[in-house]
Amino acid sequence: MEFSRRIRLNKTTVFLIVLVFLALVMVYLLMGGGDKYNDHDIKISQLLAASIHLAEKAGQEIVEIRKSKSLQETSKLKEGLAGKEIVTLGDQKSHNIITRGLKEVWPTLRTKSEEKTQSDHDKGRAFRPLLKHPEITAKIQQRNEKVNSDDIAVWIDPLDATKEYTEGGTNPELLKYVTVMVCITVSDEPIASVIHQPFVKDTNGRQGITYWAWVDHGVSPNLEGIKSSPNTNTIRVISSRSHSGDVIKVANSALSDSGNKVEHIVAAGAGYKTLQVALQKADLYLHTTPIKKWDICAGDALIYTLDGVMTTRKGHFITYDPDVDAKQI
């Protein structure tokens, strides 16, 4: 005996099937599936987009850990420096989110991070970032450079201003100094970066503000149209609240002789201080004690994109060779 069956799909069912299919295609394209992965060929636009998404994801984790009050503070020796420094669960989680997320897409990509991956914080699937971002897409205008992966490195400061992060439970005002920073270098030169402030709200009241820059391409919309500071004889110098060194002496000596007044601003975090210069809230960021390159790489790319410059005290440009120690400068 033979049986025949007819499957009838009503219009609603067909519509839902098509809708699900289109949604899957959209997710595939957003994840960069439309581009065949090439281990030796990386699109900077995709790497920058991924860095933005990962920095924001890491920022969310940092905020949640701060809310939980379970920071799991430990101390580590300062690499190449005397003394110890604090490291928290927020530092480590942020590091893992960013480094694992990048390696999920580009397994051979070289990364240089302030923290090191620890297996006990490395559980579960890695967060796979999106490889497109609407702000970047609007900027590239067909100039989507591909670069050999051997020439690329990503410098990461997963949580800048850790001291203020730990103190933020009793003094929330300090949390504005916390940033997550990602910097893309090509042939040891910074060409794109992300600086994310996880605890600062944007103009619409949303948690977290992200700034990004790409040399010769543009900056995030929140860095556009910023008015230059009034042309006065006062130079605003921003420096560290905890590593001031001889900043006041150096600044006064170098700037006062020309008839300028020097206004000193103290703040925490290299990322935050660089942003104050970019946002025209300070004219000069001066640091006179040793500092690591992952602290300044993102700010270097940002300032250069805005036609500024970051140099050593001797006026030399800073290079970022990932195969060399991230030694202080």
CSV table of C-alpha atoms in Angstrom, one decimal:
chain,number,residue,atom,x,y,z
A,1,MET,CA,0.0,0.0,0.0
A,2,GLU,CA,1.4,3.4,-0.9
A,3,PHE,CA,0.7,6.6,1.0
A,4,SER,CA,1.3,10.0,-0.3
A,5,ARG,CA,1.4,13.1,1.9
A,6,ARG,CA,1.1,16.7,1.0
A,7,ILE,CA,2.7,19.4,3.1
A,8,ARG,CA,1.0,22.7,2.9
A,9,LEU,CA,2.5,25.8,4.2
A,10,ASN,CA,0.3,28.8,4.9
A,11,LYS,CA,1.5,32.3,4.1
A,12,THR,CA,2.3,33.0,7.8
A,13,THR,CA,4.6,30.0,8.0
A,14,VAL,CA,6.4,30.9,4.7
A,15,PHE,CA,6.9,34.5,5.9
A,16,LEU,CA,8.4,33.3,9.2
A,17,ILE,CA,10.8,30.9,7.4
A,18,VAL,CA,12.0,33.7,5.1
A,19,LEU,CA,12.3,36.1,8.0
A,20,VAL,CA,14.5,33.6,10.0
A,21,PHE,CA,16.6,33.0,6.9
A,22,LEU,CA,17.2,36.7,6.3
A,23,ALA,CA,18.1,37.2,10.0
A,24,LEU,CA,20.7,34.4,9.8
A,25,VAL,CA,22.2,36.0,6.6
A,26,MET,CA,22.3,39.4,8.3
A,27,VAL,CA,24.2,37.9,11.4
A,28,TYR,CA,26.6,36.1,9.0
A,29,LEU,CA,27.4,39.3,7.2
A,30,LEU,CA,27.8,41.3,10.3
A,31,MET,CA,30.2,38.8,11.7
A,32,GLY,CA,32.3,39.3,8.6
A,33,GLY,CA,31.2,36.0,7.0
A,34,GLY,CA,31.0,37.6,3.6
A,35,ASP,CA,34.8,38.0,3.6
A,36,LYS,CA,36.9,34.9,3.2
A,37,TYR,CA,39.3,34.8,6.1
A,38,ASN,CA,42.9,35.2,5.0
A,39,ASP,CA,45.5,34.6,7.7
A,40,HIS,CA,47.9,37.0,6.1
A,41,ASP,CA,45.5,39.7,5.0
A,42,ILE,CA,43.6,41.9,7.6
A,43,LYS,CA,41.2,44.7,6.9
A,44,ILE,CA,41.9,47.6,9.3
A,45,SER,CA,38.2,48.5,9.2
A,46,GLN,CA,37.3,45.1,10.5
A,47,LEU,CA,40.0,45.1,13.1
A,48,LEU,CA,39.0,48.5,14.4
A,49,ALA,CA,35.3,47.5,14.4
A,50,ALA,CA,36.2,44.4,16.4
A,51,SER,CA,38.3,46.5,18.8
A,52,ILE,CA,35.3,48.8,19.5
A,53,HIS,CA,32.9,46.0,20.2
A,54,LEU,CA,35.4,44.2,22.4
A,55,ALA,CA,36.4,47.3,24.4
A,56,GLU,CA,32.7,48.0,25.0
A,57,LYS,CA,32.0,44.4,26.0
A,58,ALA,CA,35.0,44.5,28.4
A,59,GLY,CA,33.7,47.7,29.8
A,60,GLN,CA,30.3,46.1,30.6
A,61,GLU,CA,32.1,43.4,32.5
A,62,ILE,CA,34.3,45.9,34.4
A,63,VAL,CA,31.2,47.8,35.5
A,64,GLU,CA,29.4,44.6,36.7
A,65,ILE,CA,32.4,43.5,38.7
A,66,ARG,CA,32.6,46.9,40.3
A,67,LYS,CA,28.9,46.7,41.2
A,68,SER,CA,29.4,43.2,42.7
A,69,LYS,CA,32.1,44.6,45.0
A,70,SER,CA,34.0,41.3,44.3
A,71,LEU,CA,37.1,42.9,42.8
A,72,GLN,CA,39.5,40.1,43.9
A,73,GLU,CA,42.4,42.4,44.3
A,74,THR,CA,45.9,41.0,44.1
A,75,SER,CA,49.3,42.6,43.6
A,76,LYS,CA,52.0,42.0,41.0
A,77,LEU,CA,55.5,43.2,40.4
A,78,LYS,CA,55.6,46.2,38.1
A,79,GLU,CA,57.2,45.0,34.8
A,80,GLY,CA,60.6,46.8,34.5
A,81,LEU,CA,59.8,49.1,37.4
A,82,ALA,CA,60.3,49.1,41.2
A,83,GLY,CA,57.4,48.2,43.5
A,84,LYS,CA,54.1,46.5,43.0
A,85,GLU,CA,50.8,47.4,41.5
A,86,ILE,CA,47.2,46.3,42.0
A,87,VAL,CA,45.5,43.9,39.6
A,88,THR,CA,41.8,43.1,39.9
A,89,LEU,CA,39.3,40.6,38.4
A,90,GLY,CA,38.1,43.5,36.2
A,91,ASP,CA,41.6,43.8,34.7
A,92,GLN,CA,41.8,40.1,34.0
A,93,LYS,CA,38.3,39.7,32.6
A,94,SER,CA,38.7,42.6,30.3
A,95,HIS,CA,42.0,41.3,29.1
A,96,ASN,CA,40.5,37.9,28.3
A,97,ILE,CA,37.5,39.3,26.5
A,98,ILE,CA,39.6,41.4,24.2
A,99,THR,CA,42.5,39.1,23.5
A,100,ARG,CA,40.4,35.9,23.1
A,101,GLY,CA,37.9,37.8,21.0
A,102,LEU,CA,40.6,39.0,18.6
A,103,LYS,CA,42.2,35.6,18.4
A,104,GLU,CA,38.8,34.1,17.7
A,105,VAL,CA,38.8,35.9,14.4
A,106,TRP,CA,42.5,36.3,13.7
A,107,PRO,CA,44.3,33.4,15.5
A,108,THR,CA,47.8,34.6,14.5
A,109,LEU,CA,47.3,38.3,15.4
A,110,ARG,CA,50.0,39.6,17.7
A,111,THR,CA,48.8,41.2,20.8
A,112,LYS,CA,50.6,43.1,23.6
A,113,SER,CA,48.6,43.5,26.8
A,114,GLU,CA,49.3,44.7,30.3
A,115,GLU,CA,47.8,41.5,31.7
A,116,LYS,CA,48.5,37.9,30.9
A,117,THR,CA,45.9,35.2,30.2
A,118,GLN,CA,45.1,33.0,33.2
A,119,SER,CA,43.3,29.8,32.6
A,120,ASP,CA,41.0,30.1,35.6
A,121,HIS,CA,39.5,33.3,34.1
A,122,ASP,CA,39.4,31.8,30.6
A,123,LYS,CA,36.3,29.6,30.7
A,124,GLY,CA,33.5,29.3,28.3
A,125,ARG,CA,33.3,30.4,24.7
A,126,ALA,CA,35.1,33.5,23.6
A,127,PHE,CA,33.0,36.5,22.7
A,128,ARG,CA,33.2,36.9,18.9
A,129,PRO,CA,33.1,40.5,17.9
A,130,LEU,CA,31.2,42.1,15.0
A,131,LEU,CA,33.5,43.1,12.2
A,132,LYS,CA,31.4,46.0,11.0
A,133,HIS,CA,30.5,49.3,12.7
A,134,PRO,CA,28.2,51.9,11.2
A,135,GLU,CA,30.5,54.8,12.2
A,136,ILE,CA,33.5,53.3,10.5
A,137,THR,CA,31.5,52.3,7.4
A,138,ALA,CA,30.5,55.9,7.0
A,139,LYS,CA,34.1,57.0,7.1
A,140,ILE,CA,36.0,54.6,4.9
A,141,GLN,CA,34.4,55.5,1.5
A,142,GLN,CA,35.9,52.6,-0.4
A,143,ARG,CA,39.4,53.1,1.2
A,144,ASN,CA,39.4,49.8,3.1
A,145,GLU,CA,43.1,49.0,3.3
A,146,LYS,CA,44.2,45.4,3.8
A,147,VAL,CA,47.5,44.9,5.6
A,148,ASN,CA,49.7,41.9,6.0
A,149,SER,CA,49.2,40.5,9.4
A,150,ASP,CA,52.9,40.2,10.0
A,151,ASP,CA,53.0,44.0,10.1
A,152,ILE,CA,50.1,44.4,12.6
A,153,ALA,CA,50.1,44.3,16.3
A,154,VAL,CA,47.4,45.3,18.9
A,155,TRP,CA,48.4,46.9,22.1
A,156,ILE,CA,45.9,46.6,24.9
A,157,ASP,CA,45.4,48.2,28.3
A,158,PRO,CA,42.4,46.3,29.6
A,159,LEU,CA,41.7,48.6,32.6
A,160,ASP,CA,43.6,51.9,32.9
A,161,ALA,CA,43.4,53.6,36.3
A,162,THR,CA,43.1,50.4,38.4
A,163,LYS,CA,43.8,52.3,41.6
A,164,GLU,CA,40.8,54.6,41.0
A,165,TYR,CA,38.8,51.5,40.0
A,166,THR,CA,39.4,49.9,43.4
A,167,GLU,CA,38.7,53.2,45.3
A,168,GLY,CA,35.6,53.9,43.3
A,169,GLY,CA,33.4,51.9,45.7
A,170,THR,CA,33.7,54.6,48.3
A,171,ASN,CA,34.4,57.5,45.9
A,172,PRO,CA,32.4,57.0,42.7
A,173,GLU,CA,33.7,60.2,41.2
A,174,LEU,CA,37.1,58.4,40.6
A,175,LEU,CA,35.5,55.9,38.2
A,176,LYS,CA,35.4,58.5,35.4
A,177,TYR,CA,39.1,58.0,35.1
A,178,VAL,CA,38.8,54.3,34.2
A,179,THR,CA,39.3,53.5,30.5
A,180,VAL,CA,39.7,50.4,28.3
A,181,MET,CA,42.2,51.0,25.5
A,182,VAL,CA,43.0,49.2,22.3
A,183,CYS,CA,45.6,50.4,19.8
A,184,ILE,CA,46.4,49.1,16.3
A,185,THR,CA,49.9,49.5,15.0
A,186,VAL,CA,51.3,48.9,11.5
A,187,SER,CA,55.0,48.5,11.1
A,188,ASP,CA,55.4,49.7,14.8
A,189,GLU,CA,53.4,52.9,14.2
A,190,PRO,CA,50.0,53.6,15.9
A,191,ILE,CA,47.4,54.0,13.2
A,192,ALA,CA,44.1,53.4,14.9
A,193,SER,CA,42.7,53.2,18.4
A,194,VAL,CA,39.8,52.9,20.8
A,195,ILE,CA,39.4,54.5,24.2
A,196,HIS,CA,36.3,53.4,26.1
A,197,GLN,CA,35.0,55.0,29.3
A,198,PRO,CA,32.7,52.4,30.9
A,199,PHE,CA,31.5,54.4,33.8
A,200,VAL,CA,30.7,57.7,32.0
A,201,LYS,CA,27.2,58.2,30.5
A,202,ASP,CA,26.7,59.8,27.1
A,203,THR,CA,24.4,62.7,26.3
A,204,ASN,CA,21.5,60.3,26.1
A,205,GLY,CA,22.1,58.8,29.5
A,206,ARG,CA,23.5,55.5,28.2
A,207,GLN,CA,26.2,53.8,30.1
A,208,GLY,CA,29.6,54.0,28.5
A,209,ILE,CA,31.3,56.4,26.0
A,210,THR,CA,33.6,55.2,23.2
A,211,TYR,CA,36.1,57.3,21.2
A,212,TRP,CA,37.9,55.9,18.3
A,213,ALA,CA,40.4,57.3,15.7
A,214,TRP,CA,41.9,56.0,12.4
A,215,VAL,CA,44.8,58.0,11.0
A,216,ASP,CA,44.0,59.5,7.6
A,217,HIS,CA,40.4,58.3,7.8
A,218,GLY,CA,38.6,60.1,10.7
A,219,VAL,CA,37.4,59.9,14.2
A,220,SER,CA,34.3,59.0,16.1
A,221,PRO,CA,31.4,61.5,15.8
A,222,ASN,CA,31.9,62.6,19.4
A,223,LEU,CA,35.3,63.9,18.5
A,224,GLU,CA,34.1,65.9,15.6
A,225,GLY,CA,33.4,69.6,15.7
A,226,ILE,CA,35.1,70.3,19.0
A,227,LYS,CA,35.9,73.9,19.2
A,228,SER,CA,39.5,74.9,19.9
A,229,SER,CA,40.2,76.4,23.2
A,230,PRO,CA,40.3,80.3,23.3
A,231,ASN,CA,43.6,81.8,22.3
A,232,THR,CA,44.8,83.0,25.7
A,233,ASN,CA,48.2,83.1,27.4
A,234,THR,CA,47.2,80.3,29.8
A,235,ILE,CA,48.4,76.8,29.0
A,236,ARG,CA,46.5,74.1,30.7
A,237,VAL,CA,48.8,71.2,31.7
A,238,ILE,CA,47.2,67.9,32.8
A,239,SER,CA,49.3,65.4,34.7
A,240,SER,CA,49.0,62.4,37.0
A,241,ARG,CA,47.5,62.6,40.5
A,242,SER,CA,49.6,59.7,41.7
A,243,HIS,CA,52.8,59.9,39.5
A,244,SER,CA,53.4,63.6,39.3
A,245,GLY,CA,57.2,63.5,39.4
A,246,ASP,CA,58.6,66.9,38.6
A,247,VAL,CA,55.8,67.9,36.2
A,248,ILE,CA,55.2,71.3,37.8
A,249,LYS,CA,58.8,72.2,37.8
A,250,VAL,CA,59.3,71.1,34.2
A,251,ALA,CA,56.1,72.8,32.9
A,252,ASN,CA,56.8,76.0,34.7
A,253,SER,CA,60.4,76.1,33.4
A,254,ALA,CA,59.5,75.3,29.8
A,255,LEU,CA,56.3,77.4,29.5
A,256,SER,CA,56.5,80.3,31.8
A,257,ASP,CA,59.5,81.9,30.2
A,258,SER,CA,57.5,82.7,27.1
A,259,GLY,CA,55.1,84.9,29.1
A,260,ASN,CA,52.5,82.2,29.4
A,261,LYS,CA,50.6,81.3,32.5
A,262,VAL,CA,50.5,77.6,33.4
A,263,GLU,CA,47.4,76.1,34.9
A,264,HIS,CA,47.9,72.6,36.4
A,265,ILE,CA,45.2,70.0,36.2
A,266,VAL,CA,45.6,66.6,38.0
A,267,ALA,CA,43.8,63.5,36.9
A,268,ALA,CA,44.3,59.7,36.8
A,269,GLY,CA,44.7,57.3,33.9
A,270,ALA,CA,46.7,58.0,30.7
A,271,GLY,CA,43.6,57.3,28.6
A,272,TYR,CA,41.5,59.9,30.5
A,273,LYS,CA,44.2,62.5,30.4
A,274,THR,CA,44.8,62.1,26.6
A,275,LEU,CA,41.0,62.4,26.1
A,276,GLN,CA,41.0,65.7,27.9
A,277,VAL,CA,43.6,67.0,25.4
A,278,ALA,CA,41.5,65.6,22.5
A,279,LEU,CA,38.3,67.2,23.9
A,280,GLN,CA,40.1,70.6,24.3
A,281,LYS,CA,39.8,70.5,28.1
A,282,ALA,CA,43.6,70.6,28.4
A,283,ASP,CA,46.3,71.8,26.1
A,284,LEU,CA,49.1,69.5,27.1
A,285,TYR,CA,49.5,66.1,28.8
A,286,LEU,CA,52.9,66.0,30.5
A,287,HIS,CA,54.3,62.8,32.1
A,288,THR,CA,57.8,62.8,33.5
A,289,THR,CA,58.0,59.4,35.3
A,290,PRO,CA,58.4,56.0,33.6
A,291,ILE,CA,55.3,54.8,31.7
A,292,LYS,CA,54.5,51.7,29.7
A,293,LYS,CA,53.7,51.8,26.0
A,294,TRP,CA,50.3,50.1,26.4
A,295,ASP,CA,49.4,53.1,28.5
A,296,ILE,CA,50.0,55.6,25.7
A,297,CYS,CA,49.6,53.8,22.4
A,298,ALA,CA,45.9,54.4,22.0
A,299,GLY,CA,46.2,58.0,23.0
A,300,ASP,CA,49.1,58.4,20.6
A,301,ALA,CA,47.0,57.3,17.6
A,302,LEU,CA,44.1,59.5,18.7
A,303,ILE,CA,46.1,62.6,19.1
A,304,TYR,CA,48.0,62.1,15.8
A,305,THR,CA,44.7,61.7,14.0
A,306,LEU,CA,43.6,65.0,15.4
A,307,ASP,CA,46.7,66.6,14.1
A,308,GLY,CA,48.5,66.6,17.5
A,309,VAL,CA,51.7,64.9,18.5
A,310,MET,CA,52.9,62.7,21.3
A,311,THR,CA,56.7,62.5,21.8
A,312,THR,CA,59.3,61.6,24.4
A,313,ARG,CA,60.7,64.5,26.5
A,314,LYS,CA,63.5,64.7,23.9
A,315,GLY,CA,61.0,65.3,21.2
A,316,HIS,CA,61.3,61.8,19.6
A,317,PHE,CA,58.4,60.0,18.1
A,318,ILE,CA,57.5,56.7,20.0
A,319,THR,CA,57.6,53.4,18.2
A,320,TYR,CA,55.7,50.3,19.3
A,321,ASP,CA,57.6,47.1,18.4
A,322,PRO,CA,55.6,44.1,19.8
A,323,ASP,CA,58.7,41.9,19.8
A,324,VAL,CA,60.5,44.2,22.2
A,325,ASP,CA,59.6,44.7,25.8
A,326,ALA,CA,56.9,47.3,26.5
A,327,LYS,CA,59.6,49.2,28.3
A,328,GLN,CA,58.9,52.5,30.0
A,329,ILE,CA,59.9,55.7,28.2
